[in-house]
PDB file of C-alpha atoms and ligand atoms in Angstrom:
ATOM      1  CA  MET A   1       0.000   0.000   0.000  1.00 42.00           C
ATOM      2  CA  ASP A   2       1.265   3.412  -0.893  1.00 45.00           C
ATOM      3  CA  ARG A   3       0.412   5.558   2.079  1.00 44.00           C
ATOM      4  CA  ARG A   4       1.343   8.750   0.323  1.00 44.00           C
ATOM      5  CA  HIS A   5      -1.643   8.311  -1.913  1.00 47.00           C
ATOM      6  CA  PHE A   6      -4.403   8.094   0.572  1.00 43.00           C
ATOM      7  CA  PHE A   7      -3.245   9.138   3.945  1.00 41.00           C
ATOM      8  CA  GLN A   8      -2.595  12.715   3.067  1.00 43.00           C
ATOM      9  CA  SER A   9      -3.863  15.220   5.540  1.00 40.00           C
ATOM     10  CA  THR A  10      -5.259  18.223   3.785  1.00 43.00           C
ATOM     11  CA  SER A  11      -6.928  21.507   4.497  1.00 42.00           C
ATOM     12  CA  LEU A  12     -10.288  19.897   3.729  1.00 45.00           C
ATOM     13  CA  VAL A  13     -10.383  18.756   7.317  1.00 42.00           C
ATOM     14  CA  THR A  14     -11.627  21.459   9.630  1.00 41.00           C
ATOM     15  CA  THR A  15     -13.172  21.767  13.039  1.00 39.00           C
ATOM     16  CA  GLY A  16     -16.593  20.407  13.787  1.00 39.00           C
ATOM     17  CA  ALA A  17     -18.103  23.838  14.001  1.00 41.00           C
ATOM     18  CA  LEU A  18     -16.968  24.710  10.521  1.00 41.00           C
ATOM     19  CA  VAL A  19     -17.906  21.364   9.066  1.00 41.00           C
ATOM     20  CA  GLY A  20     -21.389  21.780  10.492  1.00 41.00           C
ATOM     21  CA  CYS A  21     -22.111  24.822   8.395  1.00 43.00           C
ATOM     22  CA  ALA A  22     -19.985  24.012   5.384  1.00 49.00           C
ATOM     23  CA  LEU A  23     -21.418  23.077   2.013  1.00 53.00           C
ATOM     24  CA  PRO A  24     -19.726  20.237   0.166  1.00 56.00           C
ATOM     25  CA  GLY A  25     -17.558  21.530  -2.605  1.00 55.00           C
ATOM     26  CA  VAL A  26     -17.369  24.996  -1.106  1.00 55.00           C
ATOM     27  CA  ALA A  27     -13.961  26.235  -0.036  1.00 56.00           C
ATOM     28  CA  GLN A  28     -13.688  26.313   3.715  1.00 61.00           C
ATOM     29  CA  GLN A  29     -11.881  28.644   6.011  1.00 68.00           C
ATOM     30  CA  GLN A  30      -8.711  27.097   7.410  1.00 79.00           C
ATOM     31  CA  ALA A  31      -8.845  26.352  11.104  1.00 89.00           C
ATOM     32  CA  LYS A  32      -6.620  24.539  13.526  1.00 93.00           C
ATOM     33  CA  THR A  33      -7.705  21.040  14.432  1.00 94.00           C
ATOM     34  CA  PRO A  34      -6.751  18.959  17.476  1.00 96.00           C
ATOM     35  CA  PHE A  35      -5.852  16.034  15.209  1.00 96.00           C
ATOM     36  CA  THR A  36      -5.877  15.221  11.518  1.00 94.00           C
ATOM     37  CA  VAL A  37      -8.288  12.956   9.677  1.00 93.00           C
ATOM     38  CA  PRO A  38      -6.856  11.510   6.490  1.00 91.00           C
ATOM     39  CA  ALA A  39      -8.354  12.467   3.147  1.00 95.00           C
ATOM     40  CA  ILE A  40      -8.883   9.335   1.073  1.00 98.00           C
ATOM     41  CA  THR A  41      -7.426   9.443  -2.424  1.00 98.00           C
ATOM     42  CA  LEU A  42      -6.566   6.978  -5.155  1.00 98.00           C
ATOM     43  CA  PRO A  43      -3.782   7.183  -7.741  1.00 98.00           C
ATOM     44  CA  ILE A  44      -4.832   8.235 -11.224  1.00 98.00           C
ATOM     45  CA  VAL A  45      -2.996   6.159 -13.818  1.00 98.00           C
ATOM     46  CA  GLY A  46      -0.693   8.295 -15.976  1.00 97.00           C
ATOM     47  CA  SER A  47      -1.096  11.390 -13.800  1.00 98.00           C
ATOM     48  CA  ASP A  48       0.610  13.109 -10.898  1.00 97.00           C
ATOM     49  CA  GLU A  49      -2.812  13.989  -9.540  1.00 97.00           C
ATOM     50  CA  VAL A  50      -4.736  11.739  -7.179  1.00 98.00           C
ATOM     51  CA  PHE A  51      -8.474  11.115  -7.168  1.00 98.00           C
ATOM     52  CA  PRO A  52     -10.153  12.299  -3.964  1.00 98.00           C
ATOM     53  CA  VAL A  53     -12.856   9.850  -2.907  1.00 98.00           C
ATOM     54  CA  ARG A  54     -15.915  11.538  -1.445  1.00 98.00           C
ATOM     55  CA  ARG A  55     -18.412   8.704  -1.068  1.00 98.00           C
ATOM     56  CA  ILE A  56     -18.598   5.023  -1.934  1.00 98.00           C
ATOM     57  CA  TYR A  57     -21.961   3.930  -3.291  1.00 98.00           C
ATOM     58  CA  CYS A  58     -22.697   0.287  -4.066  1.00 98.00           C
ATOM     59  CA  ILE A  59     -25.607  -1.220  -5.975  1.00 97.00           C
ATOM     60  CA  GLY A  60     -27.098  -4.486  -4.763  1.00 94.00           C
ATOM     61  CA  ARG A  61     -28.187  -7.496  -6.840  1.00 92.00           C
ATOM     62  CA  ASN A  62     -27.347  -6.071 -10.245  1.00 94.00           C
ATOM     63  CA  TYR A  63     -26.770  -9.300 -12.157  1.00 93.00           C
ATOM     64  CA  ARG A  64     -29.737 -11.576 -12.705  1.00 89.00           C
ATOM     65  CA  ALA A  65     -28.121 -14.828 -11.598  1.00 89.00           C
ATOM     66  CA  HIS A  66     -26.600 -13.204  -8.512  1.00 89.00           C
ATOM     67  CA  SER A  67     -29.941 -11.656  -7.632  1.00 88.00           C
ATOM     68  CA  ILE A  68     -31.517 -15.105  -7.750  1.00 90.00           C
ATOM     69  CA  GLU A  69     -28.754 -16.657  -5.647  1.00 90.00           C
ATOM     70  CA  MET A  70     -29.378 -13.948  -3.038  1.00 88.00           C
ATOM     71  CA  GLY A  71     -33.061 -14.839  -2.943  1.00 88.00           C
ATOM     72  CA  SER A  72     -34.561 -12.007  -5.005  1.00 87.00           C
ATOM     73  CA  ASN A  73     -36.739 -11.803  -8.073  1.00 83.00           C
ATOM     74  CA  PRO A  74     -34.700  -9.660 -10.476  1.00 81.00           C
ATOM     75  CA  ASP A  75     -37.702  -8.975 -12.683  1.00 79.00           C
ATOM     76  CA  ARG A  76     -39.580  -7.050 -10.031  1.00 71.00           C
ATOM     77  CA  GLU A  77     -36.926  -5.180  -8.066  1.00 83.00           C
ATOM     78  CA  PRO A  78     -35.938  -1.572  -8.637  1.00 89.00           C
ATOM     79  CA  PRO A  79     -32.238  -0.929  -8.043  1.00 92.00           C
ATOM     80  CA  PHE A  80     -31.167  -0.378  -4.454  1.00 93.00           C
ATOM     81  CA  PHE A  81     -28.008   1.129  -3.074  1.00 97.00           C
ATOM     82  CA  PHE A  82     -25.941   1.171   0.072  1.00 97.00           C
ATOM     83  CA  GLN A  83     -22.743   2.934   1.092  1.00 98.00           C
ATOM     84  CA  LYS A  84     -19.423   1.989   2.520  1.00 98.00           C
ATOM     85  CA  PRO A  85     -17.414   4.508   4.521  1.00 98.00           C
ATOM     86  CA  THR A  86     -14.789   6.180   2.387  1.00 98.00           C
ATOM     87  CA  ASP A  87     -11.981   4.915   4.586  1.00 97.00           C
ATOM     88  CA  ALA A  88     -13.077   1.338   3.854  1.00 98.00           C
ATOM     89  CA  ILE A  89     -10.917   1.729   0.770  1.00 98.00           C
ATOM     90  CA  GLN A  90      -7.852  -0.477   0.525  1.00 98.00           C
ATOM     91  CA  TYR A  91      -5.824   0.654  -2.469  1.00 98.00           C
ATOM     92  CA  VAL A  92      -4.212  -2.270  -4.283  1.00 98.00           C
ATOM     93  CA  LYS A  93      -1.363  -1.448  -6.619  1.00 98.00           C
ATOM     94  CA  THR A  94      -1.259  -3.175  -9.994  1.00 97.00           C
ATOM     95  CA  GLY A  95       1.205  -6.056 -10.059  1.00 97.00           C
ATOM     96  CA  THR A  96       1.191  -6.526  -6.287  1.00 98.00           C
ATOM     97  CA  VAL A  97      -0.715  -8.885  -4.033  1.00 98.00           C
ATOM     98  CA  ALA A  98      -1.905  -6.794  -1.120  1.00 98.00           C
ATOM     99  CA  ASP A  99      -2.414  -8.374   2.287  1.00 98.00           C
ATOM    100  CA  HIS A 100      -6.100  -8.126   3.121  1.00 98.00           C
ATOM    101  CA  PRO A 101      -7.005  -8.826   6.742  1.00 98.00           C
ATOM    102  CA  TYR A 102      -9.705 -11.382   7.482  1.00 98.00           C
ATOM    103  CA  PRO A 103     -12.153  -9.239   9.451  1.00 98.00           C
ATOM    104  CA  THR A 104     -13.486  -9.802  12.922  1.00 98.00           C
ATOM    105  CA  LEU A 105     -16.879 -11.293  13.800  1.00 98.00           C
ATOM    106  CA  THR A 106     -17.443 -13.356  10.641  1.00 98.00           C
ATOM    107  CA  LYS A 107     -17.170 -17.035   9.772  1.00 98.00           C
ATOM    108  CA  ASN A 108     -18.361 -16.585   6.181  1.00 98.00           C
ATOM    109  CA  TYR A 109     -16.298 -13.923   4.418  1.00 98.00           C
ATOM    110  CA  HIS A 110     -17.243 -13.411   0.764  1.00 98.00           C
ATOM    111  CA  TYR A 111     -15.725 -11.802  -2.313  1.00 98.00           C
ATOM    112  CA  GLU A 112     -17.751  -9.811  -4.847  1.00 98.00           C
ATOM    113  CA  ALA A 113     -15.919  -8.688  -8.005  1.00 98.00           C
ATOM    114  CA  GLU A 114     -17.193  -5.362  -9.357  1.00 98.00           C
ATOM    115  CA  LEU A 115     -16.590  -2.641 -11.925  1.00 98.00           C
ATOM    116  CA  VAL A 116     -16.204   0.750 -10.219  1.00 98.00           C
ATOM    117  CA  ALA A 117     -17.225   4.016 -11.874  1.00 98.00           C
ATOM    118  CA  ALA A 118     -15.633   7.234 -10.564  1.00 98.00           C
ATOM    119  CA  LEU A 119     -17.482  10.533 -11.001  1.00 98.00           C
ATOM    120  CA  GLY A 120     -15.851  13.780 -12.078  1.00 98.00           C
ATOM    121  CA  ARG A 121     -19.025  15.856 -12.026  1.00 98.00           C
ATOM    122  CA  GLY A 122     -21.926  16.081  -9.653  1.00 98.00           C
ATOM    123  CA  GLY A 123     -25.610  16.764  -9.936  1.00 98.00           C
ATOM    124  CA  ARG A 124     -29.178  15.896  -9.111  1.00 98.00           C
ATOM    125  CA  ASN A 125     -31.824  14.199 -11.229  1.00 98.00           C
ATOM    126  CA  ILE A 126     -29.367  13.296 -13.964  1.00 98.00           C
ATOM    127  CA  PRO A 127     -31.061  11.841 -17.061  1.00 98.00           C
ATOM    128  CA  VAL A 128     -29.813   8.419 -18.164  1.00 98.00           C
ATOM    129  CA  ALA A 129     -28.879   9.810 -21.575  1.00 98.00           C
ATOM    130  CA  GLN A 130     -26.438  12.282 -19.987  1.00 98.00           C
ATOM    131  CA  ALA A 131     -25.278  10.176 -17.070  1.00 98.00           C
ATOM    132  CA  LEU A 132     -22.065   8.863 -18.598  1.00 98.00           C
ATOM    133  CA  ASP A 133     -20.884  12.459 -19.060  1.00 98.00           C
ATOM    134  CA  TYR A 134     -20.440  12.518 -15.283  1.00 98.00           C
ATOM    135  CA  VAL A 135     -17.891   9.677 -15.292  1.00 98.00           C
ATOM    136  CA  TYR A 136     -14.259  10.641 -14.717  1.00 98.00           C
ATOM    137  CA  GLY A 137     -12.888   7.135 -15.041  1.00 98.00           C
ATOM    138  CA  TYR A 138     -13.069   3.546 -13.932  1.00 98.00           C
ATOM    139  CA  SER A 139     -11.437   0.986 -11.729  1.00 98.00           C
ATOM    140  CA  LEU A 140     -12.165  -2.479 -10.415  1.00 98.00           C
ATOM    141  CA  GLY A 141     -12.750  -3.499  -6.872  1.00 98.00           C
ATOM    142  CA  LEU A 142     -13.977  -6.033  -4.374  1.00 98.00           C
ATOM    143  CA  ASP A 143     -17.121  -5.493  -2.329  1.00 98.00           C
ATOM    144  CA  MET A 144     -15.958  -7.687   0.542  1.00 98.00           C
ATOM    145  CA  THR A 145     -18.838  -8.918   2.646  1.00 98.00           C
ATOM    146  CA  ARG A 146     -19.316 -10.553   6.039  1.00 98.00           C
ATOM    147  CA  ARG A 147     -22.102 -12.643   4.544  1.00 97.00           C
ATOM    148  CA  ASP A 148     -23.222 -14.279   7.764  1.00 96.00           C
ATOM    149  CA  LEU A 149     -23.692 -10.901   9.416  1.00 96.00           C
ATOM    150  CA  GLN A 150     -25.338  -9.384   6.338  1.00 96.00           C
ATOM    151  CA  ARG A 151     -27.827 -12.271   6.203  1.00 95.00           C
ATOM    152  CA  ALA A 152     -28.510 -12.279   9.932  1.00 95.00           C
ATOM    153  CA  MET A 153     -29.246  -8.574   9.959  1.00 95.00           C
ATOM    154  CA  GLY A 154     -31.442  -8.893   6.888  1.00 92.00           C
ATOM    155  CA  ASP A 155     -33.375 -11.732   8.490  1.00 94.00           C
ATOM    156  CA  GLU A 156     -33.989  -9.522  11.523  1.00 95.00           C
ATOM    157  CA  LYS A 157     -34.922  -6.533   9.319  1.00 94.00           C
ATOM    158  CA  LYS A 158     -32.008  -4.550  10.717  1.00 94.00           C
ATOM    159  CA  PRO A 159     -29.482  -2.458   8.746  1.00 93.00           C
ATOM    160  CA  TRP A 160     -26.878  -4.738   7.164  1.00 92.00           C
ATOM    161  CA  GLU A 161     -24.095  -2.189   7.600  1.00 95.00           C
ATOM    162  CA  ILE A 162     -21.998  -4.469   9.812  1.00 97.00           C
ATOM    163  CA  GLY A 163     -21.910  -7.001   6.980  1.00 97.00           C
ATOM    164  CA  LYS A 164     -20.897  -4.550   4.279  1.00 98.00           C
ATOM    165  CA  SER A 165     -19.422  -1.339   5.625  1.00 98.00           C
ATOM    166  CA  PHE A 166     -16.483  -2.343   7.778  1.00 97.00           C
ATOM    167  CA  ASP A 167     -12.793  -1.464   7.712  1.00 97.00           C
ATOM    168  CA  LYS A 168     -10.972  -2.318   4.472  1.00 98.00           C
ATOM    169  CA  SER A 169     -14.105  -3.800   2.940  1.00 98.00           C
ATOM    170  CA  ALA A 170     -13.433  -2.011  -0.348  1.00 98.00           C
ATOM    171  CA  PRO A 171     -10.180  -3.143  -2.008  1.00 98.00           C
ATOM    172  CA  ILE A 172      -9.779  -1.165  -5.254  1.00 98.00           C
ATOM    173  CA  GLY A 173      -7.235  -0.452  -7.976  1.00 98.00           C
ATOM    174  CA  ALA A 174      -6.070   2.897  -9.319  1.00 98.00           C
ATOM    175  CA  ILE A 175      -8.431   5.126 -11.283  1.00 98.00           C
ATOM    176  CA  HIS A 176      -8.122   4.964 -15.063  1.00 98.00           C
ATOM    177  CA  LYS A 177      -9.234   8.085 -16.868  1.00 98.00           C
ATOM    178  CA  LEU A 178     -12.106   7.668 -19.274  1.00 98.00           C
ATOM    179  CA  ALA A 179      -9.872   8.585 -22.204  1.00 97.00           C
ATOM    180  CA  GLN A 180      -7.675   5.579 -21.393  1.00 96.00           C
ATOM    181  CA  THR A 181     -10.453   3.014 -21.231  1.00 97.00           C
ATOM    182  CA  GLY A 182     -13.708   4.270 -22.729  1.00 97.00           C
ATOM    183  CA  HIS A 183     -16.952   3.235 -21.079  1.00 98.00           C
ATOM    184  CA  PHE A 184     -17.550  -0.312 -19.929  1.00 97.00           C
ATOM    185  CA  THR A 185     -20.783  -1.661 -21.354  1.00 94.00           C
ATOM    186  CA  GLN A 186     -19.479  -5.158 -22.065  1.00 96.00           C
ATOM    187  CA  GLY A 187     -16.433  -7.314 -21.524  1.00 97.00           C
ATOM    188  CA  ASP A 188     -15.451 -10.176 -19.288  1.00 98.00           C
ATOM    189  CA  ILE A 189     -15.425  -9.849 -15.523  1.00 98.00           C
ATOM    190  CA  TRP A 190     -13.995 -12.773 -13.584  1.00 98.00           C
ATOM    191  CA  LEU A 191     -12.590 -13.670 -10.199  1.00 98.00           C
ATOM    192  CA  LYS A 192     -10.290 -16.522  -9.241  1.00 98.00           C
ATOM    193  CA  VAL A 193      -9.373 -17.879  -5.828  1.00 98.00           C
ATOM    194  CA  ASN A 194      -6.006 -19.652  -5.733  1.00 98.00           C
ATOM    195  CA  GLY A 195      -6.065 -19.801  -9.527  1.00 98.00           C
ATOM    196  CA  GLN A 196      -9.488 -21.435  -9.724  1.00 98.00           C
ATOM    197  CA  THR A 197     -12.275 -19.533 -11.483  1.00 98.00           C
ATOM    198  CA  LYS A 198     -15.142 -18.693  -9.139  1.00 98.00           C
ATOM    199  CA  GLN A 199     -17.005 -15.831 -10.834  1.00 98.00           C
ATOM    200  CA  LYS A 200     -17.202 -15.317 -14.594  1.00 98.00           C
ATOM    201  CA  ALA A 201     -19.687 -13.125 -16.423  1.00 97.00           C
ATOM    202  CA  ASN A 202     -19.988 -10.269 -18.873  1.00 97.00           C
ATOM    203  CA  LEU A 203     -20.535  -6.632 -17.902  1.00 97.00           C
ATOM    204  CA  SER A 204     -23.362  -6.548 -20.445  1.00 95.00           C
ATOM    205  CA  GLN A 205     -25.334  -8.756 -18.048  1.00 95.00           C
ATOM    206  CA  MET A 206     -25.807  -5.935 -15.550  1.00 96.00           C
ATOM    207  CA  ILE A 207     -29.508  -5.364 -14.877  1.00 94.00           C
ATOM    208  CA  TRP A 208     -28.969  -1.621 -14.369  1.00 95.00           C
ATOM    209  CA  SER A 209     -26.210  -0.055 -16.511  1.00 96.00           C
ATOM    210  CA  VAL A 210     -23.677   2.376 -15.079  1.00 98.00           C
ATOM    211  CA  ALA A 211     -25.638   5.209 -16.708  1.00 98.00           C
ATOM    212  CA  GLU A 212     -28.858   4.016 -15.096  1.00 97.00           C
ATOM    213  CA  GLN A 213     -27.135   3.650 -11.739  1.00 97.00           C
ATOM    214  CA  ILE A 214     -25.867   7.235 -11.845  1.00 98.00           C
ATOM    215  CA  SER A 215     -29.283   8.509 -12.867  1.00 98.00           C
ATOM    216  CA  ARG A 216     -31.125   6.597 -10.125  1.00 97.00           C
ATOM    217  CA  LEU A 217     -28.576   7.517  -7.471  1.00 98.00           C
ATOM    218  CA  SER A 218     -28.884  11.178  -8.401  1.00 98.00           C
ATOM    219  CA  ASP A 219     -32.619  11.001  -7.727  1.00 97.00           C
ATOM    220  CA  ALA A 220     -31.898   9.912  -4.163  1.00 97.00           C
ATOM    221  CA  PHE A 221     -28.709  11.864  -3.403  1.00 98.00           C
ATOM    222  CA  GLU A 222     -26.983  14.900  -4.785  1.00 98.00           C
ATOM    223  CA  LEU A 223     -23.892  13.440  -6.419  1.00 98.00           C
ATOM    224  CA  PHE A 224     -20.511  15.143  -6.307  1.00 98.00           C
ATOM    225  CA  PRO A 225     -17.163  14.782  -8.012  1.00 98.00           C
ATOM    226  CA  GLY A 226     -15.234  12.139  -6.120  1.00 98.00           C
ATOM    227  CA  ASP A 227     -18.182   9.820  -5.625  1.00 98.00           C
ATOM    228  CA  ILE A 228     -17.463   6.276  -6.750  1.00 98.00           C
ATOM    229  CA  ILE A 229     -19.974   3.546  -7.531  1.00 98.00           C
ATOM    230  CA  TYR A 230     -19.431  -0.197  -7.131  1.00 98.00           C
ATOM    231  CA  SER A 231     -21.649  -1.507  -9.912  1.00 98.00           C
ATOM    232  CA  GLY A 232     -22.597  -4.903  -8.536  1.00 97.00           C
ATOM    233  CA  THR A 233     -21.256  -8.431  -8.713  1.00 97.00           C
ATOM    234  CA  PRO A 234     -22.109 -11.403 -10.892  1.00 96.00           C
ATOM    235  CA  GLU A 235     -23.208 -14.757  -9.542  1.00 95.00           C
ATOM    236  CA  ASN A 236     -21.158 -17.332  -7.678  1.00 96.00           C
ATOM    237  CA  VAL A 237     -20.037 -15.239  -4.766  1.00 97.00           C
ATOM    238  CA  GLY A 238     -18.371 -17.369  -2.145  1.00 98.00           C
ATOM    239  CA  PRO A 239     -16.144 -17.613   0.898  1.00 98.00           C
ATOM    240  CA  VAL A 240     -12.426 -17.163   1.399  1.00 98.00           C
ATOM    241  CA  VAL A 241     -10.220 -18.100   4.335  1.00 98.00           C
ATOM    242  CA  ARG A 242      -6.819 -16.938   5.506  1.00 98.00           C
ATOM    243  CA  GLY A 243      -4.118 -17.799   2.979  1.00 98.00           C
ATOM    244  CA  ASP A 244      -6.401 -17.567  -0.057  1.00 98.00           C
ATOM    245  CA  VAL A 245      -5.322 -15.351  -2.948  1.00 98.00           C
ATOM    246  CA  ILE A 246      -8.048 -13.535  -4.865  1.00 98.00           C
ATOM    247  CA  GLU A 247      -7.367 -12.314  -8.391  1.00 98.00           C
ATOM    248  CA  MET A 248      -9.982 -10.346 -10.283  1.00 98.00           C
ATOM    249  CA  HIS A 249     -10.147  -9.154 -13.864  1.00 98.00           C
ATOM    250  CA  ILE A 250     -12.157  -6.847 -16.067  1.00 98.00           C
ATOM    251  CA  ASP A 251     -11.328  -6.630 -19.763  1.00 98.00           C
ATOM    252  CA  GLY A 252      -9.454  -3.360 -20.329  1.00 98.00           C
ATOM    253  CA  LEU A 253      -8.161  -2.935 -16.761  1.00 98.00           C
ATOM    254  CA  PRO A 254      -5.142  -4.468 -15.018  1.00 98.00           C
ATOM    255  CA  ASN A 255      -5.954  -7.328 -12.651  1.00 98.00           C
ATOM    256  CA  LEU A 256      -6.338  -6.771  -8.928  1.00 98.00           C
ATOM    257  CA  SER A 257      -5.022  -9.274  -6.375  1.00 98.00           C
ATOM    258  CA  VAL A 258      -5.219  -9.624  -2.615  1.00 98.00           C
ATOM    259  CA  LYS A 259      -4.158 -12.298  -0.165  1.00 98.00           C
ATOM    260  CA  ILE A 260      -6.368 -12.944   2.839  1.00 98.00           C
ATOM    261  CA  VAL A 261      -4.261 -12.790   5.989  1.00 98.00           C
TER     262      VAL A 261
HETATM  263 MN1  LIG B 301     -21.672  -5.939  -4.184  1.00 61.47          MN
END
């Protein structure tokens, strides 16, 4: 992990009083703080700049076969979203195998391989036809999940945050600018554990496209530059244990690998 890239302390962090009245995206008056809170950024491939991550949105059950394996009827469900905290990000450098800690509290820790869209513009009520204009670039990531906790909370009709939104639950690669990759409407997405294929699908099988996700999200939340969207995982999610190596691939992006430790 390259700490320089996402543990930079910046002037964005101010005192509580100032934060309370500040508008996102509006320059804030500098003030002394009793401690620093790291700004979360990701490298941008081919650039000296880094991508500041504002929020992590994730869509649920966005591939038909995965929706069925999770117990839903994909023909009747509108898209739904959840968030992970921004500091759940674990940046994974291309060509390395990052150590990923097996989290506490779970006995059923699952991988979910996903395309990630990164926004460079914000807005509300964005039409689908214009939604891709808001994309800055793309990456690939893992929506790591404490499945037993997610399921238990769902069964009890409680928030499933503890199953999804924990520390380091969002391994992700660097951001590739749109000009380097184009948009991802098709192409293979796969995930291997210890060299054995576990997930394999095509991005064209998404129920809700990236454009539709941006549009729907912008109806519920005002989006801002720096927001990133995990676009859902295909079927055949499954467990990993300590010592397993996960490798994931999306056509047009370098592979991402982590070792569970
Ligand atoms: Mn997911």
